[in-house]
Short mmCIF file of C-alpha atoms and ligand atoms in Angstrom, two decimals:
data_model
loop_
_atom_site.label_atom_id
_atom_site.label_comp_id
_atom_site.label_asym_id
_atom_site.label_seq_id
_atom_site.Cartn_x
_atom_site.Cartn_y
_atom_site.Cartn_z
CA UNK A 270 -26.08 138.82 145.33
CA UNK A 271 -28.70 139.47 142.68
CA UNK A 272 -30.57 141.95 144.72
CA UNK A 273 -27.77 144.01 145.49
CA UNK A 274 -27.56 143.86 141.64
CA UNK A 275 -30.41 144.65 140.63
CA UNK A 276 -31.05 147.42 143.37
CA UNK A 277 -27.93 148.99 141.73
CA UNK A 278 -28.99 148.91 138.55
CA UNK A 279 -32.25 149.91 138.76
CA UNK A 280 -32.31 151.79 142.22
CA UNK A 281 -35.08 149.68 143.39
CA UNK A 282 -35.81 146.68 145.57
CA UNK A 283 -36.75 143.62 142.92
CA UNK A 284 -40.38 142.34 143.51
CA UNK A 285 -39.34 138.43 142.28
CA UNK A 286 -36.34 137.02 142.29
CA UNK A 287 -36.05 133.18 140.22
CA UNK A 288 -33.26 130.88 139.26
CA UNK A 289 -31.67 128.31 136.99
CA UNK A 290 -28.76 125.91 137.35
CA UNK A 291 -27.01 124.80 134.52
CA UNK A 292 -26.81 120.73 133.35
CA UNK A 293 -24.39 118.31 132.12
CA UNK A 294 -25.40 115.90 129.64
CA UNK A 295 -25.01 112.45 131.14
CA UNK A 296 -25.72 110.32 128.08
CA UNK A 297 -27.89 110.58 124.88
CA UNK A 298 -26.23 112.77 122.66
CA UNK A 299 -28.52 114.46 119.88
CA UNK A 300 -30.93 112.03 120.95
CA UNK A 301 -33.57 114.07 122.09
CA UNK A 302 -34.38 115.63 118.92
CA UNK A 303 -35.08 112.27 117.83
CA UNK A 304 -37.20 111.53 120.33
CA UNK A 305 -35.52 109.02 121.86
CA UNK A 306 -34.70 108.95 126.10
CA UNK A 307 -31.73 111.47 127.03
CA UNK A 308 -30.14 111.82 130.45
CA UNK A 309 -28.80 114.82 132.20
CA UNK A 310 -27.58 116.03 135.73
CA UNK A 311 -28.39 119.85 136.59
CA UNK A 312 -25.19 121.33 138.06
CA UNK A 313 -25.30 123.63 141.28
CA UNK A 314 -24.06 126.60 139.31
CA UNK A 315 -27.14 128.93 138.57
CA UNK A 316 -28.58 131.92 136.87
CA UNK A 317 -30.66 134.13 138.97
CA UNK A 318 -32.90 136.63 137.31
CA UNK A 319 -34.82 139.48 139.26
CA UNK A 320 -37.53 141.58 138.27
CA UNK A 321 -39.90 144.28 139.06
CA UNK A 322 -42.85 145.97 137.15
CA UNK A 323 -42.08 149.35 135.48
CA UNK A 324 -45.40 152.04 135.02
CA UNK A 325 -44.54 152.59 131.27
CA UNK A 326 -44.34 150.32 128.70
CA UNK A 327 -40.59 149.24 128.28
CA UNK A 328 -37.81 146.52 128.51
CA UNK A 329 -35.54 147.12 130.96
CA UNK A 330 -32.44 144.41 131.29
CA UNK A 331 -29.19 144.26 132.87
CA UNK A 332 -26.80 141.38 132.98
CA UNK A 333 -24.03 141.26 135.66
CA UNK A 334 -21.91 138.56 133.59
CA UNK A 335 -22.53 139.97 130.28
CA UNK A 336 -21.67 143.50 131.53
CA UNK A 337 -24.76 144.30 128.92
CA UNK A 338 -27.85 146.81 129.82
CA UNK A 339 -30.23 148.55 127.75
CA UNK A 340 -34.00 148.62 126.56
CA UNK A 341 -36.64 148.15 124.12
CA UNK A 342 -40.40 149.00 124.44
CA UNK A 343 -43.05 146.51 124.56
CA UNK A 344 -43.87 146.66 120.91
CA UNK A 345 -40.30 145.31 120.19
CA UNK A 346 -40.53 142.40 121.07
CA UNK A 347 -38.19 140.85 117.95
CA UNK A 348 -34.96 138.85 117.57
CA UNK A 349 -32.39 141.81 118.89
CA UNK A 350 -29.14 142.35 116.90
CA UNK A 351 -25.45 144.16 117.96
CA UNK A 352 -25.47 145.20 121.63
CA UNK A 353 -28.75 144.34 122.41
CA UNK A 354 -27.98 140.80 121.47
CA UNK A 355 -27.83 139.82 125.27
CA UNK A 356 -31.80 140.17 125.62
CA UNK A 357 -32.21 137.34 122.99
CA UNK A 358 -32.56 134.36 125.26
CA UNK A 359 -35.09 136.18 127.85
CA UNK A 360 -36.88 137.92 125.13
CA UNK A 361 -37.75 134.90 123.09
CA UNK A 362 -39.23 133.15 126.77
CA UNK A 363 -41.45 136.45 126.76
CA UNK A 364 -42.36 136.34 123.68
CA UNK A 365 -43.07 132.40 123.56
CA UNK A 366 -45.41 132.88 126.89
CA UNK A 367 -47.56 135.95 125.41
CA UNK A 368 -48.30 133.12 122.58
CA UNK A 369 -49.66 131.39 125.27
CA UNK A 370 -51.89 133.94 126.58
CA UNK A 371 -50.12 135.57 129.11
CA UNK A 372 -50.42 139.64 129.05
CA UNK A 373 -48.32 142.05 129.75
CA UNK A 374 -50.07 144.93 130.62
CA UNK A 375 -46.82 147.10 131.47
CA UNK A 376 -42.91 146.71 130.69
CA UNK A 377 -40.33 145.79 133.33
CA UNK A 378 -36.86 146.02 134.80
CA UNK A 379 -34.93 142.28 134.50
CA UNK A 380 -31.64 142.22 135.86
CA UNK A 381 -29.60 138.82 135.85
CA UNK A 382 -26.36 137.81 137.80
CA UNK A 383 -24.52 133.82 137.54
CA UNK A 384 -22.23 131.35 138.26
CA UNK A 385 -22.88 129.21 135.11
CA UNK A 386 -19.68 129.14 133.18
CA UNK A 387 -20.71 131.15 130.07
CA UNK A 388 -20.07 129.38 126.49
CA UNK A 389 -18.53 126.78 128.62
CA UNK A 390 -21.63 123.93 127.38
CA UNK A 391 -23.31 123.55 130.59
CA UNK A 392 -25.84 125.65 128.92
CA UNK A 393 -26.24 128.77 130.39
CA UNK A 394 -28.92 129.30 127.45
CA UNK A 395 -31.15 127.54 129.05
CA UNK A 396 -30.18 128.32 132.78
CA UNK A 397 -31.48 131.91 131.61
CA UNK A 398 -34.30 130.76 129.65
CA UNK A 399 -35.99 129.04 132.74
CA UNK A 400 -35.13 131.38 135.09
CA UNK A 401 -36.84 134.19 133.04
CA UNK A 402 -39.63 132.12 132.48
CA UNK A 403 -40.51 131.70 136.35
CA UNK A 404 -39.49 135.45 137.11
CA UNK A 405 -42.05 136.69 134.22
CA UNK A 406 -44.97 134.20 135.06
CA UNK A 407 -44.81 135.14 138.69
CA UNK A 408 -44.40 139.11 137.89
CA UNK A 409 -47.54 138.58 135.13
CA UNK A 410 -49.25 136.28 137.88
CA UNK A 411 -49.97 133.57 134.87
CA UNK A 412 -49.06 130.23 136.82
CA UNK A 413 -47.65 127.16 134.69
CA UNK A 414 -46.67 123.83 135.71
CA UNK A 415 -42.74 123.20 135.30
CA UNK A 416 -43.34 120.83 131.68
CA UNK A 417 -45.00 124.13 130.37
CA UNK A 418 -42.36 125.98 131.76
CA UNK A 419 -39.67 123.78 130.28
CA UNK A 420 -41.47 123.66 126.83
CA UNK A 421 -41.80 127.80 127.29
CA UNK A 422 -38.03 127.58 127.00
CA UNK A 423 -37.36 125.06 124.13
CA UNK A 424 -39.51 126.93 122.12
CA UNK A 425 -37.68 130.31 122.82
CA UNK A 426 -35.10 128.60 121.59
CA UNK A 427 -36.78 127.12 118.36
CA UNK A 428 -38.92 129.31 117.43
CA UNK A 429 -37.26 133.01 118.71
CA UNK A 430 -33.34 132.26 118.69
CA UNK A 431 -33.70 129.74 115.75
CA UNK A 432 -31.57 127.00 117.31
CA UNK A 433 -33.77 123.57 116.26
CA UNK A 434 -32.52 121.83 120.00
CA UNK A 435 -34.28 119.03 121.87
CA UNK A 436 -35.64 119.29 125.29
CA UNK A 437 -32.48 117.81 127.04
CA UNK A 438 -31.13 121.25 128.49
CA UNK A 439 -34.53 123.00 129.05
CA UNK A 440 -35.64 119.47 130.79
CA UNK A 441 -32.67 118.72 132.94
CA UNK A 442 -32.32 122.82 134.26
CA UNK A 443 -36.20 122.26 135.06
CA UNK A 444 -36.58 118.73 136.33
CA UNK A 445 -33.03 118.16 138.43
CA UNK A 446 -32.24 117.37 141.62
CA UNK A 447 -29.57 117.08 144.14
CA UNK A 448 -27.90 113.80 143.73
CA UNK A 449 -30.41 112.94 140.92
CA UNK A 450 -30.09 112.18 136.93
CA UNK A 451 -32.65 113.42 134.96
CA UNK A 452 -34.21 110.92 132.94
CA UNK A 453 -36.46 112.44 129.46
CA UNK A 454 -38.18 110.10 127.12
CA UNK A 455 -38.64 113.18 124.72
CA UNK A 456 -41.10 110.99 122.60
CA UNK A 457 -43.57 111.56 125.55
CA UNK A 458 -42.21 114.09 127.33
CA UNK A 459 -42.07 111.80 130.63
CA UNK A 460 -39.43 112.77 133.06
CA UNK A 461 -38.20 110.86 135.96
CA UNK A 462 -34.73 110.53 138.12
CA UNK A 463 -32.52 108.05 138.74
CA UNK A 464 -30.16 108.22 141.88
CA UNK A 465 -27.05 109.84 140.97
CA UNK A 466 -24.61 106.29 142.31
CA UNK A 467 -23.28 107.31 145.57
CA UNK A 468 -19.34 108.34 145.79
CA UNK A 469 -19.43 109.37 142.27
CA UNK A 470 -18.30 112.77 140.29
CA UNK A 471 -18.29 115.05 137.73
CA UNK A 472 -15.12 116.61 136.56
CA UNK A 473 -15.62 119.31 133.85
CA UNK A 474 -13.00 120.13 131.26
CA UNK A 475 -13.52 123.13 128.71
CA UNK A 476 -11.85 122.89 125.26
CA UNK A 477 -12.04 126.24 124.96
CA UNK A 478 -13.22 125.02 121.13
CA UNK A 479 -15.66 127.33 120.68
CA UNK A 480 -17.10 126.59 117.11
CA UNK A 481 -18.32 129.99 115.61
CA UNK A 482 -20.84 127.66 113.30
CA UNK A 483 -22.26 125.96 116.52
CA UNK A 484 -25.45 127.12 115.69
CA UNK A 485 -24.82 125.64 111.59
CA UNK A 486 -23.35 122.68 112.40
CA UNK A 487 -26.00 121.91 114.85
CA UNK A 488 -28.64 122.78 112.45
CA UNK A 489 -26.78 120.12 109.95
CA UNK A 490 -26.60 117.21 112.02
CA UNK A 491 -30.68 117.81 112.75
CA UNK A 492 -30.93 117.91 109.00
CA UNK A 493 -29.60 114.72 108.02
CA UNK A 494 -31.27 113.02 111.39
CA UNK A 495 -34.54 114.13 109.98
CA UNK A 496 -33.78 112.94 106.45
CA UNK A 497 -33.12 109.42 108.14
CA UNK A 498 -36.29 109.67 109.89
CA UNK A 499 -38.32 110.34 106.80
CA UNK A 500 -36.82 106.99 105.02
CA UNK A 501 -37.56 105.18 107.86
CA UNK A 502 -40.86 106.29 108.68
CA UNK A 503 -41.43 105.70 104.70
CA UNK A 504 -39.83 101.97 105.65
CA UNK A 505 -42.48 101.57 107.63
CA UNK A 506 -45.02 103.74 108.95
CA UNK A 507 -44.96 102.32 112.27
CA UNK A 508 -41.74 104.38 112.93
CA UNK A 509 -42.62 107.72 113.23
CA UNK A 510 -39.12 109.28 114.36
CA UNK A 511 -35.86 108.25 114.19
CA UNK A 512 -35.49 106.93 117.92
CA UNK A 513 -38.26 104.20 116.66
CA UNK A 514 -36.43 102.50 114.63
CA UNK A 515 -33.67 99.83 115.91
CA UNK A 516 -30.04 99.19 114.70
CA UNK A 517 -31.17 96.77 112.23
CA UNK A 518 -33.69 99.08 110.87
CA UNK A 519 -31.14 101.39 110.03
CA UNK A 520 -29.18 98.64 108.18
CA UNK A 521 -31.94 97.45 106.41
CA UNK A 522 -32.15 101.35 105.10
CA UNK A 523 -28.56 101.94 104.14
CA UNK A 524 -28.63 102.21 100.31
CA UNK A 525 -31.58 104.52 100.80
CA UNK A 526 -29.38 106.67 102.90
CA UNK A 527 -26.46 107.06 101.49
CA UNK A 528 -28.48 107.63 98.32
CA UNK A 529 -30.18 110.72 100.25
CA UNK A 530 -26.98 112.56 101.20
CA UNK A 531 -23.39 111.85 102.10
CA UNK A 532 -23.39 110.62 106.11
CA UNK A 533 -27.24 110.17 106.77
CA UNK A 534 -26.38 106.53 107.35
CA UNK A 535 -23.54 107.33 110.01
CA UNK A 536 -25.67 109.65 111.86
CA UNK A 537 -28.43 107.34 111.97
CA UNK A 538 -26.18 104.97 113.32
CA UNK A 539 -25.07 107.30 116.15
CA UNK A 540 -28.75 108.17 117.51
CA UNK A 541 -30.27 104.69 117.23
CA UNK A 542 -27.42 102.99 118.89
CA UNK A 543 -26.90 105.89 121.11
CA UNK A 544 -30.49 105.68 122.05
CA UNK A 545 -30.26 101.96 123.02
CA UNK A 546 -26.82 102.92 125.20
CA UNK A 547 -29.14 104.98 127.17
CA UNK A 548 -31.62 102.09 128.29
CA UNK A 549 -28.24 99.97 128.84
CA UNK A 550 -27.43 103.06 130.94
CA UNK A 551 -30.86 102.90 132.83
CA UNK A 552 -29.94 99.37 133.86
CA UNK A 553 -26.59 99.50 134.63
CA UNK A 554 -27.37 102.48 137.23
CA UNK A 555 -29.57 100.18 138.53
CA UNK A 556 -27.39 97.44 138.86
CA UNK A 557 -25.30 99.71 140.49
CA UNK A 558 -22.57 98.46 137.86
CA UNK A 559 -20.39 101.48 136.98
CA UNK A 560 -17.64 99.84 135.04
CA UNK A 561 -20.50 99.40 132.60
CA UNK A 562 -21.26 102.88 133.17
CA UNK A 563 -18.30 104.15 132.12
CA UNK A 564 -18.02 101.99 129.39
CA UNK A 565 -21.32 102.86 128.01
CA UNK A 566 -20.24 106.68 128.84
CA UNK A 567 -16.86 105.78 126.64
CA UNK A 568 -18.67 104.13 123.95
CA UNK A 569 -21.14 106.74 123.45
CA UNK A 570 -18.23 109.39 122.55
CA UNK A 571 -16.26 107.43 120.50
CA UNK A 572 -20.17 107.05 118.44
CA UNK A 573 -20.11 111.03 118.52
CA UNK A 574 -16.60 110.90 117.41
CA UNK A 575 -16.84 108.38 114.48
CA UNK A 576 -20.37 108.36 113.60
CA UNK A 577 -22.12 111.51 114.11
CA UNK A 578 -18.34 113.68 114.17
CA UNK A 579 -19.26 116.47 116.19
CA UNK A 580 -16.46 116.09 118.48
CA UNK A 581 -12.79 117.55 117.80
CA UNK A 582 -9.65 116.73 118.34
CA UNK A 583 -9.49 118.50 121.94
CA UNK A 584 -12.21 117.67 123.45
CA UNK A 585 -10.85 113.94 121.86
CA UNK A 586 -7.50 114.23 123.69
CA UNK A 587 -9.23 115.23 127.33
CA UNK A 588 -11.34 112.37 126.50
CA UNK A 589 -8.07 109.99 125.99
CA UNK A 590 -6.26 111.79 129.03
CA UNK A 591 -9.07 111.16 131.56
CA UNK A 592 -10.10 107.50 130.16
CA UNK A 593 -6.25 107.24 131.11
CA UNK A 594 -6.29 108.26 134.77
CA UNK A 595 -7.06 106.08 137.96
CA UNK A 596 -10.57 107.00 139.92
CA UNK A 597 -12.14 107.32 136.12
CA UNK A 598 -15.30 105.31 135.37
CA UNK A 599 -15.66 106.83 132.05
CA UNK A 600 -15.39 109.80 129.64
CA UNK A 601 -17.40 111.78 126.63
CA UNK A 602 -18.04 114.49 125.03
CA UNK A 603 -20.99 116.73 126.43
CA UNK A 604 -23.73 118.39 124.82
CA UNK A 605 -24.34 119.54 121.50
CA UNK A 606 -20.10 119.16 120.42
CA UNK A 607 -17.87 120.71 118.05
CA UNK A 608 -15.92 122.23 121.41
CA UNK A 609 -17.51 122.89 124.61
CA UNK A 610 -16.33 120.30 127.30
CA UNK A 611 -15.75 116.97 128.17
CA UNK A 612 -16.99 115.22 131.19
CA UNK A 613 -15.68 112.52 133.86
CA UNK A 614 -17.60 110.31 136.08
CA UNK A 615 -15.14 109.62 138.53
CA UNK A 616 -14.80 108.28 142.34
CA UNK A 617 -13.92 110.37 145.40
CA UNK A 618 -10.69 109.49 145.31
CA UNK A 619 -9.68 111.48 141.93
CA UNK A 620 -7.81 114.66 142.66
CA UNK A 621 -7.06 118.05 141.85
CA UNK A 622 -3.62 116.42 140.95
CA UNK A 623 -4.82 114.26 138.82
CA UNK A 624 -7.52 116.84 136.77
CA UNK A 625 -4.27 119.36 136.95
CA UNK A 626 -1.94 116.76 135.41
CA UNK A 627 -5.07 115.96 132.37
CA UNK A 628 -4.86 119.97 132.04
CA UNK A 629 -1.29 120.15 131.71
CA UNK A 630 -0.95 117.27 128.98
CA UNK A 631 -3.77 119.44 127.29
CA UNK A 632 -1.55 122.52 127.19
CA UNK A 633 1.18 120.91 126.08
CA UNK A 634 -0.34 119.82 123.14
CA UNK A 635 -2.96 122.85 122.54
CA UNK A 636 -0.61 125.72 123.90
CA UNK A 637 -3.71 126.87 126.29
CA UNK A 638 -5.08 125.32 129.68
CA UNK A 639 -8.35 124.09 129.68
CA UNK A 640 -10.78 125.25 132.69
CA UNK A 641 -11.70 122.14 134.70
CA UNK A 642 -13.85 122.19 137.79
CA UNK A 643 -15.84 119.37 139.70
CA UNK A 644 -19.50 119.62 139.88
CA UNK A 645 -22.10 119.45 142.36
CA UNK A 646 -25.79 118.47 141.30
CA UNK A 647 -28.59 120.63 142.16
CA UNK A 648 -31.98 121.75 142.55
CA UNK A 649 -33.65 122.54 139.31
CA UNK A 650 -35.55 125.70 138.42
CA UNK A 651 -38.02 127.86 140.28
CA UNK A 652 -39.36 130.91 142.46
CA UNK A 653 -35.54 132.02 144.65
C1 GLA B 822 -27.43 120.79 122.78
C2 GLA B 822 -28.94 120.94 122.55
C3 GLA B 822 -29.69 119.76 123.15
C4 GLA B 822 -29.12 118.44 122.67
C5 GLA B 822 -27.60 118.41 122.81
C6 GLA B 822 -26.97 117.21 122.18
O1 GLA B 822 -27.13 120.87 124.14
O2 GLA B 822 -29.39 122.14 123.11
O3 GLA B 822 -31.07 119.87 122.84
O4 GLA B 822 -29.51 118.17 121.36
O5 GLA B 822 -26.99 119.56 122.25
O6 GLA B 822 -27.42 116.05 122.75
#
């Protein structure tokens, strides 16, 4: 329980207590930065942070997972380094909402417990982010509406951590629901949810791939998607991001491309026929169709694979191994790649047996087991 936590941390009762499930990314992969329309489910795994007003002027925090604690005062508000590392995340949500106005007339004690998988690419970043953000804005009594709140985090991440992300994470840990996916057309910044289609599933399997260059490679791929943009928009004006511009358009641009840098074309091709997977996606959920599901869910990893290459030859194989089993509608990479996990959208009937046998193939080949689990959606972010 996060207030037994936090009461034996900091010997006192919290005064708010907020929290933060993580999110699978359905479909849409590095679309968001592009401004095209993502979708995500938030899982029922969350990250509760508590807090309580201090009388001086310092940073108390404590995290349960991270076994971390320490301080800073209120005049350090910076990008933290070594063992105060941990306070990044919430740090860069405090620092993005005293942009905004918000004062902070006194420090605080912040202590933070969870039962989102860590590195595991169910984001836990922004499971934290959000949850800080509510805890603070209550404890500082400067009210937002969730979008702000959501925005709050992405820009902790942009602007404090330096990690150029999308709104997909952020978005989906803000605006899920039970039984819901999370819908973003990041262009606009409108969010809606579809029914999750009953008697479905999500199976999670973890690589265990965890790419020390995440935050490089990452950083890359937005690189070259903005170069792309930038021909295009000089194309024609009328496309103003990437996610604008149509299959054909990115055709038509080639030679510019591959003149601008080796694989601008191929990741073009990735987000602008990823993009139009996810409005095939929109319909096919509506039709209630999920062999087209799963075969837009297939088709969009073996684009990450080929095109945009931010998958590896793990997550590949669990990908393979699940596509292979009965009770699968479809499987892809998740999130922002080069490790992390692999998802499958599955009926009631696949089994423990079945996940165990994908796991065992895996460590036959890898020499280590991959973590699997089956999700539940939840309830996105808020007060506790
Ligand atoms: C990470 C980022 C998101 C998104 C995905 C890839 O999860 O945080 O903003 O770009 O990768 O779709």
């Amino acid at each position: 329980m996060i207030q037994d936590y936090f009461k034996s941390v900091f010997k006192c009762e919290p005064t708010i207590v907020a929290q933060a499930p993580g999110r699978l990314e359905f479909i849409g992969n590095h679309v968001d930065y592009n401004n095209g329309v993502v979708m995500g489910v938030a899982i029922d795994n969350r990250i509760y942070v508590a807090v309580s007003p201090r009388d001086d002027n310092e940073i108390h925090m404590a995290s349960e997972g991270l076994r971390c604690r320490d301080s800073i005062n209120l005049d350090q508000v910076k990008l933290q380094d070594g063992k105060k590392k941990f306070m990044n995340y919430p740090l860069g949500v405090l620092d993005a909402l005293m942009r905004r106005g918000m004062k902070v007339p006194h420090g605080f004690n912040m202590a933070d417990t969870s039962t989102v998988p860590s590195g595991a690419g169910v984001s836990s970043s922004a499971a934290i982010e959000l949850a800080t953000a509510y805890a603070l804005c209550a404890l500082y009594n400067f009210p937002l509406n969730k979008l702000e709140t959501v925005l709050v985090g992405k820009e902790a991440e942009n602007k404090f951590v330096g990690m150029p992300c999308g709104i997909l994470d952020q978005g989906v840990s803000g605006f899920g629901e039970k039984d819901a996916i999370v819908r973003i057309d990041c262009k606009t910044n409108d969010f809606s949810t579809l029914p999750l289609p009953a008697g479905t599933y999500f199976w999670v399997f973890n690589s265990g791939v965890k790419h020390a260059l995440v935050a490089g490679d990452y950083a890359q791929r937005h690189d070259a998607c903005m170069k792309a943009a930038d021909i295009v928009g000089k194309y024609d004006a009328k496309y103003t991001c990437l996610a604008d511009a149509s299959a054909s358009v990115v055709m038509a641009n080639r030679s510019r491309m591959e003149a601008a840098g080796a694989k601008i074309f191929e990741r073009a091709k990735h987000v602008v026929e990823e993009n139009a997977r996810v409005i095939e996606m929109q319909e096919a959920l509506k039709k209630g169709d999920l062999t087209a599901v799963g075969n837009l869910m297939y088709a969009s990893h073996c684009s990450s694979r080929d095109l945009f290459e931010n998958s590896c030859p793990e997550i590949d194989f669990l990908v393979e191994q699940l596509m292979a089993q009965d009770n699968v509608y479809g499987a892809r990479l998740s999130g922002g790649g080069f490790g992390g996990i692999a998802i499958a959208l599955t009926n009631g009937d696949f089994s423990e047996t079945q996940a165990a046998a994908v796991a065992a193939a895996f460590e036959a080949k890898f020499g280590k087991k991959p973590n699997f689990f089956k999700t539940t959606t939840g309830k996105g972010a808020g007060l506790a």
